[in-house]
Amino acid sequence: MKKHSVTISGHRTSISLEDEFWTGLKEIADHRNKALADIIRQIDKDRGNHNLSSAIRIAVLDHYKSRIPTTDQGKDIDLHRSIRAE
């Protein structure tokens, strides 16, 4: 678990996340050619009633879910079955 401080709407706040989520968040920022703080501010703006750490985790998971390949029929590929077959 790592803590990172960022300024959102003029207020300094600390965010605690597991290393894997920080890595995912940085990959999103790189993918969008934006600063990490800009991505966090956007997530904060869109988060609704979720706390910020939870909203970031959801955003990272949504980012990776959107990159999962699908079949021609639009059904998700069973990645576990694909891995076991190798």
Coordinates of N, CA and C in Angstrom, one line a residue:
M1 N 0.9 -1.2 0.0 CA 0.0 0.0 0.0 C 0.9 1.2 0.0
K2 N 0.6 2.1 -0.9 CA 1.4 3.4 -1.0 C 0.4 4.6 -0.9
K3 N 0.9 5.6 -0.3 CA 0.2 6.8 -0.2 C 0.8 7.9 -1.1
H4 N -0.1 8.6 -1.8 CA 0.3 9.7 -2.7 C -0.6 10.9 -2.4
S5 N 0.1 12.1 -2.4 CA -0.7 13.3 -2.2 C -0.9 14.0 -3.5
V6 N -2.1 14.6 -3.6 CA -2.5 15.3 -4.9 C -3.4 16.5 -4.5
T7 N -3.4 17.5 -5.3 CA -4.3 18.7 -5.0 C -5.5 18.6 -6.0
I8 N -6.7 18.6 -5.3 CA -7.9 18.5 -6.1 C -8.8 19.7 -5.7
S9 N -9.2 20.5 -6.6 CA -10.0 21.7 -6.3 C -9.4 22.5 -5.2
G10 N -8.1 22.7 -5.3 CA -7.4 23.5 -4.3 C -7.2 22.9 -3.0
H11 N -7.5 21.7 -2.8 CA -7.3 21.0 -1.5 C -6.3 19.9 -1.7
R12 N -5.4 19.8 -0.7 CA -4.4 18.7 -0.8 C -5.0 17.5 -0.1
T13 N -4.9 16.3 -0.7 CA -5.5 15.1 -0.2 C -4.5 14.0 -0.4
S14 N -4.6 13.0 0.5 CA -3.7 11.8 0.3 C -4.6 10.6 -0.1
I15 N -4.0 9.8 -1.0 CA -4.7 8.6 -1.5 C -3.9 7.4 -1.2
S16 N -4.5 6.4 -0.6 CA -3.8 5.1 -0.3 C -4.3 4.1 -1.3
L17 N -3.4 3.5 -2.0 CA -3.8 2.4 -3.0 C -2.7 1.3 -3.0
E18 N -3.1 0.1 -3.3 CA -2.1 -0.9 -3.6 C -1.2 -0.6 -4.8
D19 N 0.0 -1.1 -4.8 CA 0.9 -0.8 -5.8 C 0.4 -1.1 -7.2
E20 N -0.4 -2.2 -7.3 CA -0.9 -2.6 -8.6 C -1.9 -1.5 -9.2
F21 N -2.6 -0.9 -8.3 CA -3.6 0.2 -8.7 C -2.8 1.4 -9.1
W22 N -1.7 1.8 -8.4 CA -0.9 2.9 -8.8 C -0.3 2.7 -10.2
T23 N 0.1 1.4 -10.4 CA 0.7 1.1 -11.7 C -0.4 1.2 -12.8
G24 N -1.6 0.7 -12.5 CA -2.6 0.8 -13.5 C -3.0 2.2 -13.8
L25 N -3.1 3.0 -12.7 CA -3.4 4.4 -12.9 C -2.4 5.2 -13.7
K26 N -1.1 4.9 -13.5 CA 0.0 5.5 -14.3 C -0.1 5.0 -15.8
E27 N -0.5 3.8 -16.0 CA -0.7 3.3 -17.4 C -1.9 4.0 -18.1
I28 N -2.9 4.3 -17.4 CA -4.0 5.1 -17.9 C -3.6 6.5 -18.3
A29 N -2.8 7.1 -17.4 CA -2.3 8.4 -17.7 C -1.4 8.4 -18.9
D30 N -0.5 7.4 -19.0 CA 0.4 7.3 -20.2 C -0.5 7.1 -21.5
H31 N -1.5 6.2 -21.4 CA -2.3 5.8 -22.5 C -3.0 7.1 -23.0
R32 N -3.4 8.0 -22.1 CA -4.2 9.2 -22.5 C -3.3 10.4 -22.7
N33 N -2.0 10.2 -22.5 CA -1.0 11.3 -22.6 C -1.4 12.5 -21.7
K34 N -1.7 12.1 -20.4 CA -2.1 13.1 -19.4 C -1.3 12.9 -18.2
A35 N -1.2 13.9 -17.3 CA -0.6 13.8 -16.1 C -1.4 12.9 -15.1
L36 N -0.7 12.2 -14.2 CA -1.4 11.4 -13.2 C -2.4 12.2 -12.4
A37 N -2.0 13.4 -12.0 CA -2.9 14.3 -11.3 C -4.2 14.7 -12.1
D38 N -4.1 14.8 -13.4 CA -5.2 15.1 -14.2 C -6.2 14.0 -14.2
I39 N -5.7 12.7 -14.3 CA -6.5 11.5 -14.3 C -7.2 11.4 -13.0
I40 N -6.5 11.7 -11.9 CA -7.1 11.6 -10.5 C -8.2 12.6 -10.4
R41 N -8.0 13.9 -10.9 CA -9.0 14.9 -10.8 C -10.2 14.5 -11.6
Q42 N -10.1 13.9 -12.7 CA -11.2 13.5 -13.5 C -12.0 12.4 -12.8
I43 N -11.3 11.5 -12.3 CA -12.0 10.4 -11.5 C -12.8 11.0 -10.3
D44 N -12.1 12.0 -9.6 CA -12.8 12.6 -8.5 C -14.1 13.3 -9.0
K45 N -14.0 14.0 -10.1 CA -15.1 14.7 -10.6 C -16.3 13.8 -10.9
D46 N -16.0 12.6 -11.4 CA -17.0 11.7 -11.9 C -17.4 10.6 -10.9
R47 N -16.9 10.7 -9.7 CA -17.0 9.5 -8.8 C -18.4 9.4 -8.1
G48 N -19.2 10.4 -8.1 CA -20.5 10.2 -7.4 C -20.3 10.0 -5.9
N49 N -20.9 9.0 -5.3 CA -20.9 8.8 -3.9 C -19.7 7.9 -3.4
H50 N -18.9 7.4 -4.3 CA -17.8 6.5 -3.9 C -16.7 7.3 -3.3
N51 N -16.0 6.7 -2.4 CA -14.8 7.4 -1.9 C -13.7 7.4 -3.0
L52 N -12.8 8.3 -2.9 CA -11.8 8.5 -4.0 C -11.0 7.2 -4.3
S53 N -10.5 6.6 -3.3 CA -9.7 5.4 -3.5 C -10.5 4.3 -4.2
S54 N -11.7 4.1 -3.8 CA -12.6 3.1 -4.4 C -12.9 3.5 -5.9
A55 N -13.1 4.8 -6.1 CA -13.4 5.2 -7.5 C -12.2 5.0 -8.4
I56 N -11.0 5.2 -7.8 CA -9.8 5.0 -8.6 C -9.7 3.5 -9.0
R57 N -9.9 2.6 -8.0 CA -9.8 1.2 -8.2 C -10.8 0.8 -9.3
I58 N -12.0 1.3 -9.3 CA -13.0 1.0 -10.3 C -12.6 1.5 -11.6
A59 N -12.0 2.7 -11.7 CA -11.6 3.3 -13.0 C -10.5 2.4 -13.6
V60 N -9.6 1.9 -12.8 CA -8.5 1.1 -13.3 C -9.0 -0.2 -13.8
L61 N -9.9 -0.8 -13.0 CA -10.6 -2.1 -13.5 C -11.4 -1.9 -14.7
D62 N -12.1 -0.8 -14.8 CA -12.9 -0.5 -16.1 C -11.9 -0.3 -17.3
H63 N -10.8 0.3 -17.0 CA -9.8 0.5 -18.1 C -9.4 -0.8 -18.7
Y64 N -9.0 -1.7 -17.8 CA -8.5 -3.0 -18.2 C -9.6 -3.9 -18.8
K65 N -10.9 -3.8 -18.2 CA -12.0 -4.5 -18.8 C -12.3 -4.1 -20.2
S66 N -12.1 -2.8 -20.5 CA -12.4 -2.3 -21.8 C -11.4 -2.8 -22.9
R67 N -10.3 -3.4 -22.4 CA -9.2 -3.9 -23.3 C -9.3 -5.4 -23.5
I68 N -10.2 -6.1 -22.8 CA -10.3 -7.5 -23.0 C -10.9 -7.8 -24.4
P69 N -10.3 -8.7 -25.1 CA -10.8 -9.0 -26.5 C -12.1 -9.7 -26.4
T70 N -12.9 -9.5 -27.4 CA -14.2 -10.3 -27.5 C -14.2 -11.0 -28.8
T71 N -15.1 -12.0 -28.9 CA -15.2 -12.8 -30.1 C -16.0 -12.0 -31.1
D72 N -16.2 -12.5 -32.3 CA -17.0 -11.9 -33.3 C -18.5 -11.7 -32.9
Q73 N -18.9 -12.6 -32.1 CA -20.3 -12.6 -31.6 C -20.5 -11.6 -30.5
G74 N -19.4 -10.9 -30.0 CA -19.5 -10.0 -29.0 C -19.5 -10.6 -27.6
K75 N -19.3 -11.9 -27.5 CA -19.2 -12.5 -26.2 C -17.7 -12.4 -25.7
D76 N -17.6 -12.3 -24.4 CA -16.2 -12.2 -23.8 C -15.5 -13.6 -24.0
I77 N -14.3 -13.5 -24.3 CA -13.4 -14.7 -24.4 C -13.1 -15.2 -23.0
D78 N -13.2 -16.5 -22.8 CA -12.9 -17.1 -21.5 C -11.3 -17.1 -21.4
L79 N -10.8 -16.1 -20.8 CA -9.3 -16.0 -20.6 C -8.7 -17.1 -19.8
H80 N -9.5 -17.5 -18.8 CA -9.0 -18.6 -17.9 C -8.8 -19.9 -18.8
R81 N -9.8 -20.2 -19.6 CA -9.7 -21.4 -20.4 C -8.6 -21.3 -21.4
S82 N -8.4 -20.1 -22.0 CA -7.3 -19.8 -23.0 C -6.0 -20.0 -22.3
I83 N -5.8 -19.6 -21.1 CA -4.5 -19.8 -20.4 C -4.3 -21.2 -20.0
R84 N -5.3 -21.9 -19.6 CA -5.2 -23.4 -19.3 C -4.8 -24.2 -20.5
A85 N -5.3 -23.8 -21.7 CA -5.0 -24.5 -22.9 C -3.6 -24.4 -23.3
E86 N -2.9 -23.4 -22.9 CA -1.5 -23.2 -23.3 C -0.5 -24.1 -22.6

